[in-house]
Short mmCIF file of C-alpha atoms in Angstrom, two decimals:
data_model
loop_
_atom_site.label_atom_id
_atom_site.label_comp_id
_atom_site.label_asym_id
_atom_site.label_seq_id
_atom_site.Cartn_x
_atom_site.Cartn_y
_atom_site.Cartn_z
CA GLY A 192 8.14 -5.87 3.68
CA ARG A 193 9.39 -3.63 6.05
CA SER A 194 11.33 -3.85 7.83
CA LEU A 195 10.10 -3.60 11.69
CA GLY A 196 13.52 -2.98 14.49
CA ARG A 197 17.38 -3.88 14.92
CA PRO A 198 18.47 -4.90 11.52
CA PHE A 199 19.34 -8.78 11.40
CA ARG A 200 21.72 -10.82 9.70
CA TYR A 201 20.32 -14.17 7.80
CA GLY A 202 22.85 -16.75 7.38
CA PRO A 203 22.22 -18.70 4.00
CA MET A 204 19.48 -20.63 3.45
CA GLU A 205 19.48 -25.26 3.85
CA ALA A 206 19.40 -26.78 0.89
CA GLU A 207 16.26 -28.10 2.79
CA SER A 208 14.50 -25.51 3.34
CA GLU A 209 10.97 -24.44 2.42
CA PRO A 210 9.49 -22.40 1.36
CA ILE A 211 6.51 -20.86 4.21
CA VAL A 212 3.29 -21.08 1.59
CA LEU A 213 -0.14 -19.29 3.29
CA ARG A 214 -3.29 -21.16 1.86
CA GLU A 215 -6.89 -20.05 2.20
CA ASP A 216 -7.93 -22.41 4.53
CA ASP A 217 -4.82 -21.83 7.02
CA ASP A 218 -7.09 -20.13 9.97
CA ASN A 219 -9.12 -23.43 9.50
CA LYS A 220 -6.26 -25.59 10.09
CA ARG A 221 -4.78 -23.41 12.57
CA ASN A 222 -7.97 -23.87 15.14
CA ALA A 223 -8.46 -27.66 14.16
CA ASN A 224 -4.93 -28.00 16.09
CA LYS A 225 -7.84 -26.34 19.10
CA ARG A 226 -3.25 -24.50 20.73
CA PRO A 227 -4.41 -22.93 24.19
CA ARG A 228 -6.83 -19.66 24.21
CA ARG A 229 -3.75 -18.38 26.21
CA GLU A 230 -1.32 -18.97 23.82
CA LEU A 231 -2.86 -17.98 21.02
CA PHE A 232 -3.13 -13.82 22.17
CA GLN A 233 0.34 -14.83 22.98
CA ASP A 234 1.23 -13.78 19.24
CA MET A 235 -0.79 -10.50 19.71
CA ILE A 236 0.84 -9.66 22.86
CA ASP A 237 4.42 -10.25 21.56
CA MET A 238 3.79 -8.23 18.88
CA GLN A 239 3.97 -5.10 21.77
CA SER A 240 8.23 -6.05 22.34
CA PHE A 241 8.25 -7.47 18.43
CA ASP A 242 12.01 -6.46 17.80
CA GLY A 243 13.09 -8.84 14.82
CA PRO A 244 12.81 -9.26 11.15
CA GLN A 245 11.35 -8.25 8.16
CA LEU A 246 7.37 -8.96 8.84
CA LEU A 247 5.58 -9.64 5.49
CA CYS A 248 1.95 -8.35 4.69
CA VAL A 249 -0.09 -10.21 2.30
CA GLY A 250 -3.87 -9.44 1.19
CA GLY A 251 -5.84 -10.33 -1.15
CA SER A 252 -9.55 -12.14 -2.13
CA ARG A 253 -11.49 -13.00 1.75
CA GLY A 254 -10.15 -9.19 2.41
CA VAL A 255 -7.98 -10.63 5.25
CA ILE A 256 -4.19 -9.09 6.13
CA LYS A 257 -2.23 -11.81 7.37
CA VAL A 258 1.56 -10.62 9.26
CA VAL A 259 3.99 -14.06 8.14
CA ASP A 260 7.79 -13.41 10.23
CA THR A 261 9.71 -14.99 7.41
CA VAL A 262 12.00 -16.18 10.04
CA ARG A 263 10.15 -18.11 12.03
CA LYS A 264 7.93 -19.14 8.91
CA MET A 265 4.28 -18.36 10.63
CA LEU A 266 1.73 -16.42 11.04
CA ILE A 267 1.70 -14.06 13.21
CA LEU A 268 -1.35 -11.91 12.72
CA THR A 269 -4.87 -11.35 10.96
CA LEU A 270 -6.42 -8.28 10.33
CA SER A 271 -9.59 -8.29 9.91
CA GLY A 272 -12.27 -5.34 8.22
CA HIS A 273 -12.17 -5.36 4.77
CA GLY A 274 -15.64 -6.58 3.03
CA ASP A 275 -13.77 -7.65 -0.20
CA GLU A 276 -10.02 -7.85 -2.84
CA ILE A 277 -7.90 -6.32 -1.23
CA TYR A 278 -5.75 -4.35 -3.63
CA ASP A 279 -3.39 -2.88 -1.95
CA LEU A 280 -1.04 -2.45 0.40
CA ASN A 281 1.95 0.59 2.23
CA PHE A 282 3.73 0.59 4.86
CA CYS A 283 4.12 4.49 6.61
CA PRO A 284 7.50 6.27 5.11
CA THR A 285 7.94 7.78 8.96
CA ASP A 286 6.35 5.22 11.35
CA GLU A 287 7.70 2.03 10.39
CA TRP A 288 4.57 0.18 12.54
CA LEU A 289 1.85 1.79 10.92
CA LEU A 290 -0.53 0.62 7.23
CA LEU A 291 -2.40 1.27 5.30
CA SER A 292 -4.31 -1.02 2.88
CA ALA A 293 -6.52 -0.79 0.29
CA SER A 294 -10.25 -2.38 -1.23
CA LYS A 295 -12.48 -2.75 -3.65
CA ASP A 296 -15.58 -2.18 -1.05
CA GLU A 297 -13.72 1.73 -1.93
CA SER A 298 -12.38 2.27 1.42
CA LEU A 299 -9.53 2.70 2.62
CA ARG A 300 -8.10 1.65 6.72
CA LEU A 301 -4.74 2.72 8.58
CA TRP A 302 -4.12 0.24 11.13
CA ASN A 303 -1.27 -0.14 13.44
CA VAL A 304 0.43 -3.67 13.49
CA LYS A 305 2.34 -3.37 16.56
CA THR A 306 -1.41 -3.25 19.23
CA ALA A 307 -3.68 -5.21 15.40
CA THR A 308 -5.86 -2.23 15.73
CA ASN A 309 -7.90 -0.50 13.24
CA VAL A 310 -6.79 3.27 13.59
CA ALA A 311 -8.83 5.00 10.27
CA ILE A 312 -11.52 4.39 7.75
CA PHE A 313 -11.30 6.59 4.90
CA ALA A 314 -15.24 6.60 3.32
CA GLY A 315 -17.81 7.69 2.98
CA HIS A 316 -19.56 10.70 1.77
CA GLU A 317 -16.55 11.98 -0.19
CA GLY A 318 -15.18 9.26 -0.50
CA HIS A 319 -14.62 6.41 -3.94
CA ARG A 320 -17.46 5.29 -5.96
CA ASP A 321 -15.35 2.80 -7.10
CA SER A 322 -13.04 -0.12 -6.28
CA ILE A 323 -9.48 0.68 -4.78
CA LEU A 324 -6.34 0.12 -7.15
CA SER A 325 -3.18 1.95 -5.26
CA LEU A 326 -2.63 3.92 -2.71
CA ALA A 327 0.63 6.21 -1.73
CA TRP A 328 2.03 7.93 1.10
CA HIS A 329 3.56 11.33 0.91
CA PRO A 330 7.29 10.43 1.43
CA LEU A 331 6.73 12.74 5.71
CA GLY A 332 4.20 10.42 6.39
CA ASP A 333 1.89 13.17 6.59
CA LYS A 334 -0.79 12.01 3.91
CA PHE A 335 -1.54 9.84 1.41
CA ALA A 336 -2.91 9.51 -2.23
CA SER A 337 -5.74 7.10 -3.27
CA ALA A 338 -6.68 5.97 -6.76
CA GLY A 339 -9.17 3.52 -8.44
CA MET A 340 -11.71 2.44 -11.45
CA ASP A 341 -13.85 6.17 -10.55
CA THR A 342 -11.14 7.67 -12.12
CA THR A 343 -10.27 10.34 -9.64
CA VAL A 344 -7.85 11.02 -7.23
CA LYS A 345 -7.65 11.86 -3.56
CA ILE A 346 -5.37 13.11 -1.28
CA TRP A 347 -6.14 12.77 2.51
CA SER A 348 -4.54 13.99 5.37
CA ILE A 349 -2.86 12.62 8.62
CA GLU A 350 -1.41 15.71 10.14
CA GLU A 351 -0.29 16.44 13.27
CA GLY A 352 -3.48 18.15 15.17
CA THR A 353 -6.55 16.33 12.56
CA GLU A 354 -8.84 13.23 14.20
CA VAL A 355 -6.69 10.26 12.17
CA SER A 356 -3.77 11.49 14.37
CA ASN A 357 -4.94 11.51 17.33
CA ALA A 358 -6.51 8.49 16.94
CA ILE A 359 -2.53 6.98 15.83
CA ALA A 360 -1.67 7.74 19.21
CA SER A 361 -4.01 6.12 20.64
CA SER A 362 -3.90 3.83 19.59
CA ALA A 363 0.29 3.35 20.31
CA LYS A 364 -0.84 2.60 24.53
CA VAL A 365 -3.82 0.35 23.40
CA LYS A 366 -3.70 -3.10 25.16
CA PRO A 367 -3.90 -7.10 23.58
CA ARG A 368 -8.05 -7.63 24.04
CA ILE A 369 -7.96 -11.08 25.62
CA LYS A 370 -11.71 -12.76 24.67
CA ASP A 371 -11.76 -14.74 27.49
CA ALA A 372 -12.45 -12.67 30.55
CA SER A 373 -10.99 -15.54 33.42
CA LEU A 374 -7.42 -15.64 31.38
CA GLU A 375 -7.53 -11.66 31.65
CA LYS A 376 -6.67 -9.13 35.23
CA ALA A 377 -9.53 -7.05 35.65
CA SER A 378 -6.76 -4.15 36.09
CA ASP A 379 -6.19 -4.55 32.49
CA ARG A 380 -8.96 -4.34 31.17
CA ALA A 381 -9.62 -0.82 28.99
CA ALA A 382 -12.40 0.40 26.46
CA PRO A 383 -12.81 -0.78 23.52
CA PHE A 384 -10.54 1.04 20.61
CA ARG A 385 -12.61 3.97 18.17
CA THR A 386 -11.96 4.01 14.73
CA VAL A 387 -12.53 7.55 13.29
CA TYR A 388 -14.73 7.75 10.13
CA GLU A 389 -12.90 10.20 7.63
CA GLN A 390 -15.15 10.99 4.71
CA MET A 391 -13.66 14.21 3.58
CA PRO A 392 -10.24 14.14 2.05
CA VAL A 393 -8.21 17.49 1.19
CA PHE A 394 -8.45 16.53 -2.70
CA SER A 395 -9.87 15.40 -5.17
CA SER A 396 -10.19 15.40 -9.01
CA ASN A 397 -10.89 13.26 -12.32
CA LYS A 398 -8.83 15.96 -13.99
CA ILE A 399 -6.11 14.14 -14.69
CA HIS A 400 -6.85 10.62 -16.27
CA THR A 401 -10.38 9.21 -17.89
CA ASP A 402 -9.49 5.71 -17.46
CA TYR A 403 -8.61 3.92 -14.41
CA ILE A 404 -6.43 4.55 -12.48
CA ASP A 405 -3.90 1.48 -11.25
CA CYS A 406 -1.13 3.03 -10.33
CA ILE A 407 -0.42 6.41 -8.27
CA GLN A 408 3.66 7.36 -6.04
CA PHE A 409 4.42 10.76 -4.70
CA VAL A 410 7.74 12.49 -6.21
CA GLY A 411 7.93 15.24 -3.42
CA ASP A 412 5.22 17.35 -3.73
CA LEU A 413 4.05 16.10 -6.49
CA VAL A 414 1.95 12.65 -7.24
CA LEU A 415 2.27 10.58 -10.82
CA SER A 416 -0.05 8.32 -11.34
CA LYS A 417 -0.87 5.65 -14.28
CA SER A 418 -4.47 5.09 -16.01
CA ILE A 419 -4.48 2.02 -18.40
CA SER A 420 -6.08 4.95 -21.23
CA ASN A 421 -1.39 4.55 -22.21
CA ALA A 422 -0.22 7.34 -20.18
CA ILE A 423 2.04 8.42 -16.57
CA VAL A 424 1.10 11.92 -15.88
CA LEU A 425 3.42 14.12 -13.34
CA TRP A 426 2.07 16.79 -11.90
CA LYS A 427 0.91 18.87 -9.12
CA PRO A 428 -1.74 18.73 -6.92
CA LEU A 429 -3.08 22.25 -6.11
CA LEU A 430 -3.94 22.27 -2.29
CA SER A 431 -3.75 25.95 -1.40
CA LYS A 432 -6.50 27.02 0.52
CA ALA A 433 -7.21 29.52 -1.69
CA ASN A 434 -8.43 26.45 -3.81
CA ARG A 435 -10.82 25.80 -1.77
CA GLY A 436 -14.61 26.90 -1.18
CA ALA A 437 -18.30 26.62 -1.77
CA ASN A 438 -20.70 25.98 -4.84
CA LYS A 439 -23.46 27.37 -5.84
CA ALA A 440 -25.95 25.80 -3.08
CA GLY A 441 -23.53 26.29 -0.25
CA HIS A 442 -22.15 22.83 -0.72
CA HIS A 443 -18.08 22.53 0.36
CA ARG A 444 -15.64 21.95 -2.44
CA LEU A 445 -13.33 20.30 -2.22
CA PRO A 446 -9.95 21.14 -3.81
CA ASN A 447 -10.03 20.11 -8.01
CA GLU A 448 -7.38 22.14 -9.78
CA VAL A 449 -4.11 20.56 -10.79
CA ILE A 450 -1.15 21.44 -13.05
CA ALA A 451 -0.48 19.00 -14.94
CA LEU A 452 3.75 18.86 -15.83
CA ARG A 453 4.38 15.81 -18.04
CA GLU A 454 3.30 12.80 -19.58
CA PHE A 455 5.12 9.80 -20.18
CA THR A 456 3.11 8.08 -23.05
CA LEU A 457 3.29 4.18 -23.04
CA THR A 458 2.35 1.63 -26.19
CA LYS A 459 1.16 -1.44 -25.55
CA CYS A 460 -0.42 -0.82 -21.53
CA ASP A 461 -3.75 -0.80 -21.97
CA VAL A 462 -4.33 -3.42 -18.94
CA TRP A 463 -5.17 -3.25 -15.37
CA PHE A 464 -2.15 -3.56 -12.54
CA VAL A 465 0.61 -3.31 -14.90
CA ARG A 466 1.97 -0.84 -11.99
CA PHE A 467 5.68 1.53 -12.60
CA GLN A 468 7.92 2.09 -9.84
CA THR A 469 10.94 4.62 -9.01
CA ASP A 470 14.09 4.73 -7.30
CA ILE A 471 14.92 5.40 -4.88
CA ASN A 472 15.46 9.32 -5.32
CA CYS A 473 12.30 9.58 -8.58
CA GLN A 474 15.30 10.17 -11.03
CA MET A 475 14.10 6.78 -13.34
CA LEU A 476 10.86 5.66 -13.38
CA ALA A 477 10.57 1.88 -15.00
CA ILE A 478 7.15 0.26 -16.87
CA GLY A 479 6.07 -3.08 -18.07
CA ASN A 480 3.97 -3.42 -20.30
CA THR A 481 1.54 -7.30 -22.34
CA ASN A 482 4.71 -7.78 -24.64
CA GLY A 483 7.56 -8.07 -21.73
CA GLU A 484 9.43 -5.31 -22.34
CA VAL A 485 10.79 -2.53 -20.01
CA LYS A 486 10.79 1.63 -20.67
CA LEU A 487 12.91 3.45 -18.74
CA TRP A 488 12.67 7.27 -18.83
CA GLU A 489 14.75 10.07 -16.79
CA ILE A 490 11.71 11.98 -14.84
CA GLY A 491 13.56 15.37 -15.12
CA SER A 492 14.67 15.72 -18.11
CA ASN A 493 13.26 17.08 -21.55
CA PRO A 494 9.60 16.14 -21.69
CA THR A 495 9.83 16.19 -25.10
CA LYS A 496 12.53 13.17 -24.97
CA LYS A 497 11.55 9.43 -24.66
CA HIS A 498 12.70 7.00 -22.88
CA PHE A 499 16.24 6.53 -22.56
CA ALA A 500 16.22 2.52 -22.20
CA TYR A 501 14.42 -0.55 -23.44
CA LEU A 502 14.28 -4.23 -22.40
CA SER A 503 14.11 -7.39 -23.39
CA HIS A 504 14.24 -10.45 -24.05
CA THR A 505 12.98 -13.04 -26.50
CA HIS A 506 12.18 -15.69 -23.61
CA CYS A 507 9.96 -12.48 -21.89
CA VAL A 508 7.11 -12.91 -23.57
CA SER A 509 3.90 -12.48 -21.50
CA THR A 510 2.52 -9.00 -19.33
CA VAL A 511 5.00 -7.40 -16.75
CA ARG A 512 3.13 -7.07 -14.17
CA MET A 513 5.37 -4.86 -11.20
CA VAL A 514 9.05 -3.62 -11.57
CA SER A 515 11.22 -2.75 -8.96
CA PHE A 516 14.94 -0.52 -8.70
CA SER A 517 17.64 -2.34 -6.54
CA PRO A 518 18.61 0.28 -4.20
CA ASP A 519 21.67 1.44 -5.99
CA ALA A 520 19.32 1.82 -9.21
CA LYS A 521 22.04 -0.46 -10.67
CA CYS A 522 19.04 -3.13 -10.60
CA LEU A 523 16.07 -4.13 -11.76
CA VAL A 524 13.83 -7.17 -11.50
CA ALA A 525 10.39 -7.79 -13.35
CA SER A 526 7.55 -10.04 -12.26
CA CYS A 527 5.50 -11.63 -15.68
CA ASP A 528 2.43 -13.23 -16.30
CA ASP A 529 4.16 -16.54 -16.67
CA ALA A 530 5.13 -16.62 -13.28
CA THR A 531 9.15 -15.92 -14.33
CA ILE A 532 10.89 -12.88 -12.60
CA TRP A 533 13.62 -10.88 -14.69
CA LYS A 534 16.70 -8.92 -13.56
CA TRP A 535 18.25 -6.51 -15.64
CA ASP A 536 21.53 -5.01 -14.26
#
């Protein structure tokens, strides 16, 4: 989820409050209600001036992204396009309306949530050759990295002046289209938005890991990536133009050289979809394992030093899939396979 618009103050939760539950048949039930067509499209039009609390975006096996208003407890938008399961979602750090999604269909998609527009698709000639498991934005929001089952890390650019950057600017001007032409004024009709297809990343390398890469994150201009081979590696991609060139056949060659800076050795972490996280200042690194244990390192410390903290509990014995630091880095939360959530101070 991501906070959109002005800060919103939440009141105390009422005892009779019910959780928001999304199921696969939600869309069918929504259609069964037979709401007026104009009212259905109004939900999307409302996004143009949305200035409310946090929106929650979820995706899964159907390849559809659902956007939920967590206060009104309603589904306000669905984003369709992926042809298979969605493995990761991430909002841009510099533009709160831009959302990236990674899928089993070997593609990444960039969405403008405000206008319900698929801005760009990143796949094809130099794209991934297997499921994409993880993606991460650069702190400046001008590029992002992706990784997956093809053991490759790719970096894609959306810097100013690129075709994707121009498409982002155009997508902000798109008006929601109403399928029933009788409800739409002729003056409001516009040509459909043309999604950009980007096939060339600015960096691609399989020199960091030899197995599935299921978690990746930028640390400034450096990259942290984790493989199921029990290792997290801190490394630097060499993106300079000097590393670009052509092979003997004259074909374009992408930069692929890296400088490995540090390796964090893991134990009992050889299953995929076990994800690490750093604190907001990228000073600490935390990850769980299949035994229900969590280890923490200081990223900038001496590479020879082991983890500085080890968290465990006699009743926490299932796989820790994800961890998350509080904004002040004084608390850590871990979610486990047995549907439990653990908090450490």
